[in-house]
Amino acid sequence: MYLSAPDAAALLREGRVVAIPTETVYGLAASLEQPSAVAEIFALKGRPANNPLIIHLASRDQINPFVDGLPEDFEALAQAFWPGPMTLVLDVKVDAIPEKVRAGLATAAFRVPQHPVAREVLQLSGPLVMPSANLSGRPSATMAKHVVEDFGADFPVVDGGACQRGLESTILIRQRGRWTIIRQGALSPEAFELVLGYLPAIQSANTKTPLCPGQLYRHYAPKAHLHLVKDMSDARGVLIGYDERHYPAGCRVLSLGSLKHPEQVAESLYKTLRQLDEESVSEAYVDMDIPSDGLWKTIFERLAKAAQS
Ligand code: TXA
Ligand code: MG
């Protein structure tokens, strides 16, 4: 069921869950002040209770009542990247944020999104928690129709078209005097170097105790079995590749875009993974001979996770 932004905000204030677009991916939104709606989000997604939610705000100033002091370079980061696809994990006043949202931690994650629909809704609704609007483990939704695929045609969603970034926000936490990336995302490490004066380290998603609990879980995966290969000469059937490349004859090529434009590849990534499911493809070859700088790092990581079974 498609809604306008003001209608979505009204439902949110009443304690309903609705999906709205952000510049990264579609989010499944609930009001921070509606405990039953927050609980419904965990149930709808099949999300483990120990995986906390991101609090979304209309502006940087709304963060003040929640936080217990602000770390060095917070203002510089907020100034540079909000509104936008950056999430910061901060120490909070635990009484100001429901325990479920924090998954019992003494920190919470915050983001000020940039998408005009998300901004309009947030201005009318107040702070919202918003995980990506997909069933846990499925590729995130980057179009309204993906939300319908996962939650059904009756589910309330605001259609804001295709998400321009196509990858989730980059999440950072400050530890031992430096900012560290705990989930790679739509902003590359290099983007933060300009503001921080150093390249933030990326905490490996493979550690047993990740700083970002969501990294523990299977993610982004289509039903198809993905073969990640650097040499596509033995590929057959369906393959995922790039505009400039030539692939074996007889293959059906789903192109992610141009190797010159990683932002275009990011935008089409989840849509293409979901397309495999729509077409009931059971296996596909993925061309992993890609650069390793900037956004390509995130793209590589998402494809690697999508291929895990
Ligand atoms: O781009 C995005 O960030 C999207 C859009 C809708 O804003 N949201 C999103 O939410 O990706 P979700 O729930 O799919 O991912 C949130 C991630 C999870 O991996 C969770 O573990 C982590 O943020 N997270 C939340 N609170 C945290 C905290 N206090 N400490 C560490 N990680 C946290
Ligand atoms: Mg997610």
Tab-separated table of C-alpha atoms and ligand atoms in Angstrom:
chain	number	residue	atom	x	y	z
A	1	MET	CA	0.000	0.000	0.000
A	2	TYR	CA	1.613	3.243	-1.163
A	3	LEU	CA	1.401	6.326	1.096
A	4	SER	CA	2.386	9.991	1.083
A	5	ALA	CA	5.099	11.242	3.446
A	6	PRO	CA	2.613	13.109	5.705
A	7	ASP	CA	0.391	10.006	5.943
A	8	ALA	CA	3.432	7.892	6.833
A	9	ALA	CA	4.369	10.365	9.592
A	10	ALA	CA	0.816	10.246	10.975
A	11	LEU	CA	0.879	6.424	11.100
A	12	LEU	CA	4.292	6.485	12.791
A	13	ARG	CA	3.005	8.835	15.481
A	14	GLU	CA	0.136	6.397	16.079
A	15	GLY	CA	2.615	3.583	16.684
A	16	ARG	CA	2.545	1.858	13.290
A	17	VAL	CA	5.523	0.530	11.326
A	18	VAL	CA	5.994	1.893	7.778
A	19	ALA	CA	8.752	1.704	5.157
A	20	ILE	CA	10.291	4.903	3.798
A	21	PRO	CA	13.113	5.634	1.351
A	22	THR	CA	16.488	6.992	2.421
A	23	GLU	CA	19.416	7.826	0.144
A	24	THR	CA	21.112	4.523	1.149
A	25	VAL	CA	18.364	1.871	1.260
A	26	TYR	CA	14.678	1.754	2.253
A	27	GLY	CA	14.169	1.740	6.013
A	28	LEU	CA	11.545	0.001	8.137
A	29	ALA	CA	10.563	2.840	10.461
A	30	ALA	CA	9.090	3.007	13.961
A	31	SER	CA	8.861	5.930	16.341
A	32	LEU	CA	11.532	5.823	19.039
A	33	GLU	CA	8.730	6.633	21.472
A	34	GLN	CA	6.479	3.686	20.535
A	35	PRO	CA	7.768	0.509	22.259
A	36	SER	CA	5.266	-1.827	20.606
A	37	ALA	CA	6.229	-0.537	17.143
A	38	VAL	CA	9.915	-1.040	17.969
A	39	ALA	CA	9.149	-4.609	19.075
A	40	GLU	CA	7.176	-5.171	15.863
A	41	ILE	CA	10.236	-4.253	13.791
A	42	PHE	CA	12.277	-7.068	15.347
A	43	ALA	CA	9.385	-9.486	14.770
A	44	LEU	CA	8.708	-8.412	11.157
A	45	LYS	CA	12.330	-8.725	10.103
A	46	GLY	CA	13.098	-11.822	12.121
A	47	ARG	CA	15.890	-9.768	13.680
A	48	PRO	CA	17.871	-11.092	16.668
A	49	ALA	CA	17.224	-9.055	19.841
A	50	ASN	CA	20.965	-8.490	20.327
A	51	ASN	CA	21.237	-6.501	17.083
A	52	PRO	CA	20.599	-2.814	17.935
A	53	LEU	CA	18.826	-0.264	15.707
A	54	ILE	CA	20.005	3.059	14.260
A	55	ILE	CA	18.196	6.178	15.536
A	56	HIS	CA	17.417	8.575	12.674
A	57	LEU	CA	17.075	12.301	13.326
A	58	ALA	CA	15.859	15.293	11.315
A	59	SER	CA	18.929	17.333	12.278
A	60	ARG	CA	22.176	17.180	14.227
A	61	ASP	CA	20.716	19.284	17.060
A	62	GLN	CA	18.187	16.600	17.964
A	63	ILE	CA	21.038	14.429	19.243
A	64	ASN	CA	21.722	16.512	22.368
A	65	PRO	CA	19.159	14.963	24.771
A	66	PHE	CA	20.394	11.422	24.060
A	67	VAL	CA	24.172	11.603	24.310
A	68	ASP	CA	26.526	11.465	27.238
A	69	GLY	CA	29.147	13.917	25.967
A	70	LEU	CA	30.396	14.058	22.394
A	71	PRO	CA	33.769	12.699	21.243
A	72	GLU	CA	36.524	14.649	19.528
A	73	ASP	CA	35.878	15.396	15.846
A	74	PHE	CA	32.152	14.671	16.242
A	75	GLU	CA	31.238	18.172	15.109
A	76	ALA	CA	33.616	18.039	12.147
A	77	LEU	CA	32.124	14.723	11.005
A	78	ALA	CA	28.535	15.884	11.509
A	79	GLN	CA	29.269	19.096	9.630
A	80	ALA	CA	30.873	17.243	6.726
A	81	PHE	CA	28.525	14.255	6.337
A	82	TRP	CA	25.096	15.050	7.843
A	83	PRO	CA	22.615	14.924	6.354
A	84	GLY	CA	24.048	11.874	4.630
A	85	PRO	CA	25.074	8.209	4.717
A	86	MET	CA	27.184	8.270	7.896
A	87	THR	CA	26.162	6.613	11.196
A	88	LEU	CA	28.021	7.374	14.436
A	89	VAL	CA	27.946	5.151	17.527
A	90	LEU	CA	28.022	7.317	20.653
A	91	ASP	CA	27.862	6.910	24.424
A	92	VAL	CA	24.306	7.654	25.521
A	93	LYS	CA	22.252	8.457	28.586
A	94	VAL	CA	20.717	5.012	28.868
A	95	ASP	CA	17.476	6.293	30.388
A	96	ALA	CA	16.837	8.425	27.298
A	97	ILE	CA	16.734	5.455	24.884
A	98	PRO	CA	14.677	2.244	25.204
A	99	GLU	CA	16.852	-0.771	26.008
A	100	LYS	CA	15.493	-2.750	23.020
A	101	VAL	CA	16.760	-0.098	20.600
A	102	ARG	CA	20.273	-0.283	22.118
A	103	ALA	CA	20.126	-4.078	22.563
A	104	GLY	CA	21.200	-3.396	26.129
A	105	LEU	CA	24.402	-1.525	25.177
A	106	ALA	CA	25.402	1.813	26.746
A	107	THR	CA	25.853	3.231	23.232
A	108	ALA	CA	23.485	3.960	20.360
A	109	ALA	CA	23.917	4.556	16.633
A	110	PHE	CA	22.698	7.843	15.078
A	111	ARG	CA	22.206	9.089	11.532
A	112	VAL	CA	20.683	12.170	9.876
A	113	PRO	CA	19.501	10.981	6.437
A	114	GLN	CA	19.520	13.131	3.331
A	115	HIS	CA	16.679	11.761	1.198
A	116	PRO	CA	13.931	14.425	0.884
A	117	VAL	CA	11.178	11.930	1.791
A	118	ALA	CA	13.049	10.724	4.887
A	119	ARG	CA	13.639	14.341	5.916
A	120	GLU	CA	10.015	15.290	5.431
A	121	VAL	CA	8.797	12.297	7.445
A	122	LEU	CA	11.352	12.872	10.240
A	123	GLN	CA	10.369	16.508	10.584
A	124	LEU	CA	6.749	15.467	11.146
A	125	SER	CA	7.306	12.262	13.152
A	126	GLY	CA	10.247	12.928	15.493
A	127	PRO	CA	13.147	10.456	15.924
A	128	LEU	CA	12.717	7.094	14.189
A	129	VAL	CA	14.495	3.771	14.445
A	130	MET	CA	15.057	2.305	10.996
A	131	PRO	CA	16.749	-0.923	10.012
A	132	SER	CA	16.945	-1.722	6.329
A	133	ALA	CA	13.501	-2.752	5.025
A	134	ASN	CA	14.314	-6.359	4.168
A	135	LEU	CA	13.788	-9.698	5.862
A	136	SER	CA	16.930	-10.487	7.901
A	137	GLY	CA	19.530	-12.042	5.623
A	138	ARG	CA	18.002	-10.831	2.314
A	139	PRO	CA	19.589	-8.110	0.155
A	140	SER	CA	18.499	-4.672	1.405
A	141	ALA	CA	15.623	-2.975	-0.420
A	142	THR	CA	16.629	-0.157	-2.766
A	143	MET	CA	13.221	0.206	-4.471
A	144	ALA	CA	9.676	0.282	-3.083
A	145	LYS	CA	8.881	-2.938	-4.960
A	146	HIS	CA	11.618	-4.743	-2.980
A	147	VAL	CA	9.776	-3.839	0.242
A	148	VAL	CA	6.605	-5.308	-1.259
A	149	GLU	CA	8.528	-8.484	-2.209
A	150	ASP	CA	9.585	-9.011	1.420
A	151	PHE	CA	6.567	-7.708	3.371
A	152	GLY	CA	3.612	-7.985	0.972
A	153	ALA	CA	1.435	-5.635	-1.060
A	154	ASP	CA	-0.581	-4.463	1.972
A	155	PHE	CA	2.495	-3.196	3.786
A	156	PRO	CA	2.581	0.635	4.032
A	157	VAL	CA	5.479	2.125	2.040
A	158	VAL	CA	6.313	5.585	0.693
A	159	ASP	CA	7.634	5.204	-2.857
A	160	GLY	CA	10.612	7.526	-3.287
A	161	GLY	CA	12.012	5.802	-6.367
A	162	ALA	CA	15.380	4.010	-6.448
A	163	CYS	CA	17.822	4.796	-3.621
A	164	GLN	CA	20.660	6.769	-5.115
A	165	ARG	CA	23.505	5.364	-2.965
A	166	GLY	CA	22.268	1.781	-2.915
A	167	LEU	CA	24.498	0.728	0.020
A	168	GLU	CA	23.873	1.184	3.738
A	169	SER	CA	25.487	4.002	5.702
A	170	THR	CA	29.092	3.734	6.866
A	171	ILE	CA	29.178	3.202	10.657
A	172	LEU	CA	31.974	4.584	12.838
A	173	ILE	CA	32.818	4.415	16.515
A	174	ARG	CA	35.562	6.224	18.407
A	175	GLN	CA	37.937	3.934	20.251
A	176	ARG	CA	41.439	4.412	21.647
A	177	GLY	CA	41.509	8.008	20.479
A	178	ARG	CA	40.550	7.340	16.846
A	179	TRP	CA	37.453	6.803	14.733
A	180	THR	CA	37.149	3.246	13.367
A	181	ILE	CA	34.808	1.981	10.651
A	182	ILE	CA	32.765	-0.905	12.072
A	183	ARG	CA	30.532	-1.338	9.010
A	184	GLN	CA	31.734	-0.345	5.563
A	185	GLY	CA	29.136	1.537	3.574
A	186	ALA	CA	28.215	4.272	1.128
A	187	LEU	CA	31.071	6.564	2.250
A	188	SER	CA	34.596	5.263	1.619
A	189	PRO	CA	37.384	5.399	4.243
A	190	GLU	CA	39.127	7.938	2.007
A	191	ALA	CA	36.170	10.329	2.372
A	192	PHE	CA	36.785	10.474	6.129
A	193	GLU	CA	40.526	10.975	5.756
A	194	LEU	CA	39.915	14.471	4.409
A	195	VAL	CA	38.037	15.462	7.572
A	196	LEU	CA	39.925	13.476	10.239
A	197	GLY	CA	43.451	13.861	8.891
A	198	TYR	CA	43.942	10.083	9.009
A	199	LEU	CA	42.452	7.094	7.227
A	200	PRO	CA	40.098	5.375	9.686
A	201	ALA	CA	40.871	1.686	10.229
A	202	ILE	CA	38.226	-0.839	9.203
A	203	GLN	CA	37.377	-3.376	11.866
A	204	SER	CA	37.257	-6.744	10.165
A	205	ALA	CA	33.749	-8.176	9.932
A	206	ASN	CA	35.201	-11.617	10.644
A	207	THR	CA	36.120	-11.181	14.305
A	208	LYS	CA	34.061	-13.222	16.787
A	209	THR	CA	33.088	-10.128	18.757
A	210	PRO	CA	32.503	-7.368	16.209
A	211	LEU	CA	31.883	-3.862	17.540
A	212	CYS	CA	28.921	-3.800	15.160
A	213	PRO	CA	26.674	-6.733	16.234
A	214	GLY	CA	24.957	-6.896	12.834
A	215	GLN	CA	28.212	-8.084	11.263
A	216	LEU	CA	27.683	-11.456	12.967
A	217	TYR	CA	24.702	-12.327	10.850
A	218	ARG	CA	24.304	-13.588	7.314
A	219	HIS	CA	23.455	-10.674	5.073
A	220	TYR	CA	22.654	-9.428	1.621
A	221	ALA	CA	22.217	-12.904	0.196
A	222	PRO	CA	20.068	-13.935	-2.746
A	223	LYS	CA	18.847	-17.534	-2.915
A	224	ALA	CA	21.158	-18.219	-5.867
A	225	HIS	CA	24.560	-19.750	-5.233
A	226	LEU	CA	27.195	-17.173	-6.209
A	227	HIS	CA	30.570	-18.200	-7.611
A	228	LEU	CA	32.985	-15.335	-6.982
A	229	VAL	CA	35.815	-15.551	-9.523
A	230	LYS	CA	38.576	-13.325	-10.842
A	231	ASP	CA	38.894	-15.208	-14.095
A	232	MET	CA	35.556	-15.479	-15.885
A	233	SER	CA	36.757	-17.703	-18.736
A	234	ASP	CA	34.942	-20.752	-17.279
A	235	ALA	CA	31.747	-18.861	-16.412
A	236	ARG	CA	28.489	-20.197	-17.857
A	237	GLY	CA	24.806	-19.462	-17.492
A	238	VAL	CA	24.078	-16.210	-15.681
A	239	LEU	CA	26.907	-13.867	-14.747
A	240	ILE	CA	27.230	-10.557	-12.960
A	241	GLY	CA	29.825	-8.272	-14.529
A	242	TYR	CA	30.687	-4.808	-15.834
A	243	ASP	CA	30.008	-2.834	-19.013
A	244	GLU	CA	33.603	-2.762	-20.293
A	245	ARG	CA	34.282	-6.473	-20.017
A	246	HIS	CA	33.861	-9.203	-22.598
A	247	TYR	CA	32.515	-12.474	-21.246
A	248	PRO	CA	32.220	-16.012	-22.667
A	249	ALA	CA	29.699	-16.336	-25.486
A	250	GLY	CA	26.306	-17.742	-24.531
A	251	CYS	CA	26.339	-16.289	-21.018
A	252	ARG	CA	23.552	-14.021	-19.873
A	253	VAL	CA	25.292	-10.922	-18.502
A	254	LEU	CA	23.691	-8.812	-15.769
A	255	SER	CA	25.865	-5.700	-15.715
A	256	LEU	CA	26.348	-3.749	-12.496
A	257	GLY	CA	27.532	-0.769	-14.573
A	258	SER	CA	30.871	0.697	-15.509
A	259	LEU	CA	34.195	-0.059	-13.788
A	260	LYS	CA	34.811	3.682	-14.053
A	261	HIS	CA	31.785	4.469	-11.858
A	262	PRO	CA	31.713	2.557	-8.561
A	263	GLU	CA	28.815	4.701	-7.348
A	264	GLN	CA	26.750	3.335	-10.276
A	265	VAL	CA	27.778	-0.224	-9.375
A	266	ALA	CA	26.793	0.428	-5.735
A	267	GLU	CA	23.396	1.716	-6.823
A	268	SER	CA	22.576	-1.384	-8.854
A	269	LEU	CA	24.109	-4.034	-6.574
A	270	TYR	CA	21.144	-5.118	-4.407
A	271	LYS	CA	18.686	-4.671	-7.269
A	272	THR	CA	20.743	-7.100	-9.340
A	273	LEU	CA	21.035	-9.638	-6.497
A	274	ARG	CA	17.265	-9.475	-6.047
A	275	GLN	CA	16.773	-9.882	-9.794
A	276	LEU	CA	18.390	-13.336	-9.508
A	277	ASP	CA	15.622	-14.352	-7.105
A	278	GLU	CA	12.868	-12.777	-9.211
A	279	GLU	CA	14.056	-14.887	-12.132
A	280	SER	CA	14.580	-18.011	-9.975
A	281	VAL	CA	18.246	-18.216	-10.984
A	282	SER	CA	19.914	-20.989	-8.951
A	283	GLU	CA	23.552	-20.076	-9.568
A	284	ALA	CA	25.510	-17.157	-10.988
A	285	TYR	CA	29.155	-16.242	-11.588
A	286	VAL	CA	30.348	-12.884	-10.268
A	287	ASP	CA	33.336	-11.045	-11.772
A	288	MET	CA	35.479	-10.090	-8.754
A	289	ASP	CA	38.360	-8.640	-10.766
A	290	ILE	CA	37.604	-5.142	-9.456
A	291	PRO	CA	39.657	-2.279	-8.036
A	292	SER	CA	40.245	-2.231	-4.264
A	293	ASP	CA	40.100	1.474	-3.468
A	294	GLY	CA	37.263	3.725	-2.285
A	295	LEU	CA	33.730	2.354	-2.634
A	296	TRP	CA	35.013	-0.817	-4.318
A	297	LYS	CA	36.020	-2.067	-0.864
A	298	THR	CA	32.397	-1.944	0.285
A	299	ILE	CA	31.187	-3.521	-2.957
A	300	PHE	CA	33.710	-6.367	-2.575
A	301	GLU	CA	32.668	-6.961	1.035
A	302	ARG	CA	28.932	-7.041	0.208
A	303	LEU	CA	29.479	-9.510	-2.653
A	304	ALA	CA	31.622	-11.712	-0.392
A	305	LYS	CA	28.851	-11.732	2.227
A	306	ALA	CA	26.183	-12.363	-0.390
A	307	ALA	CA	28.080	-15.484	-1.468
A	308	GLN	CA	28.320	-16.959	2.041
A	309	SER	CA	25.940	-19.815	2.623
B	1	TXA	O1	21.876	3.130	5.672
B	1	TXA	C1	21.497	2.647	6.748
B	1	TXA	O2	22.197	2.678	7.762
B	1	TXA	C2	20.103	2.004	6.785
B	1	TXA	C3	19.069	3.094	6.506
B	1	TXA	C4	17.651	2.598	6.602
B	1	TXA	O3	19.308	4.199	7.340
B	1	TXA	N1	19.871	1.325	8.013
B	1	TXA	C5	20.505	0.170	8.339
B	1	TXA	O4	20.103	-0.380	9.533
B	1	TXA	O5	21.350	-0.358	7.633
B	1	TXA	P1	20.377	-1.905	9.935
B	1	TXA	O6	19.569	-2.130	11.144
B	1	TXA	O7	20.131	-2.801	8.767
B	1	TXA	O8	21.884	-1.908	10.332
B	1	TXA	C6	22.297	-1.227	11.504
B	1	TXA	C7	23.624	-1.732	11.960
B	1	TXA	C8	23.552	-3.133	12.536
B	1	TXA	O9	24.624	-3.895	11.993
B	1	TXA	C9	23.747	-2.914	14.035
B	1	TXA	O10	24.419	-4.002	14.643
B	1	TXA	C10	24.576	-1.644	14.055
B	1	TXA	O11	24.051	-0.870	13.022
B	1	TXA	N2	24.415	-0.893	15.327
B	1	TXA	C11	23.308	-0.282	15.800
B	1	TXA	N3	23.514	0.233	17.022
B	1	TXA	C12	24.801	-0.052	17.354
B	1	TXA	C13	25.626	0.194	18.495
B	1	TXA	N4	25.162	0.825	19.577
B	1	TXA	N5	26.916	-0.249	18.470
B	1	TXA	C14	27.391	-0.899	17.385
B	1	TXA	N6	26.659	-1.180	16.256
B	1	TXA	C15	25.382	-0.771	16.255
B	2	MG	MG	20.327	-4.394	7.327
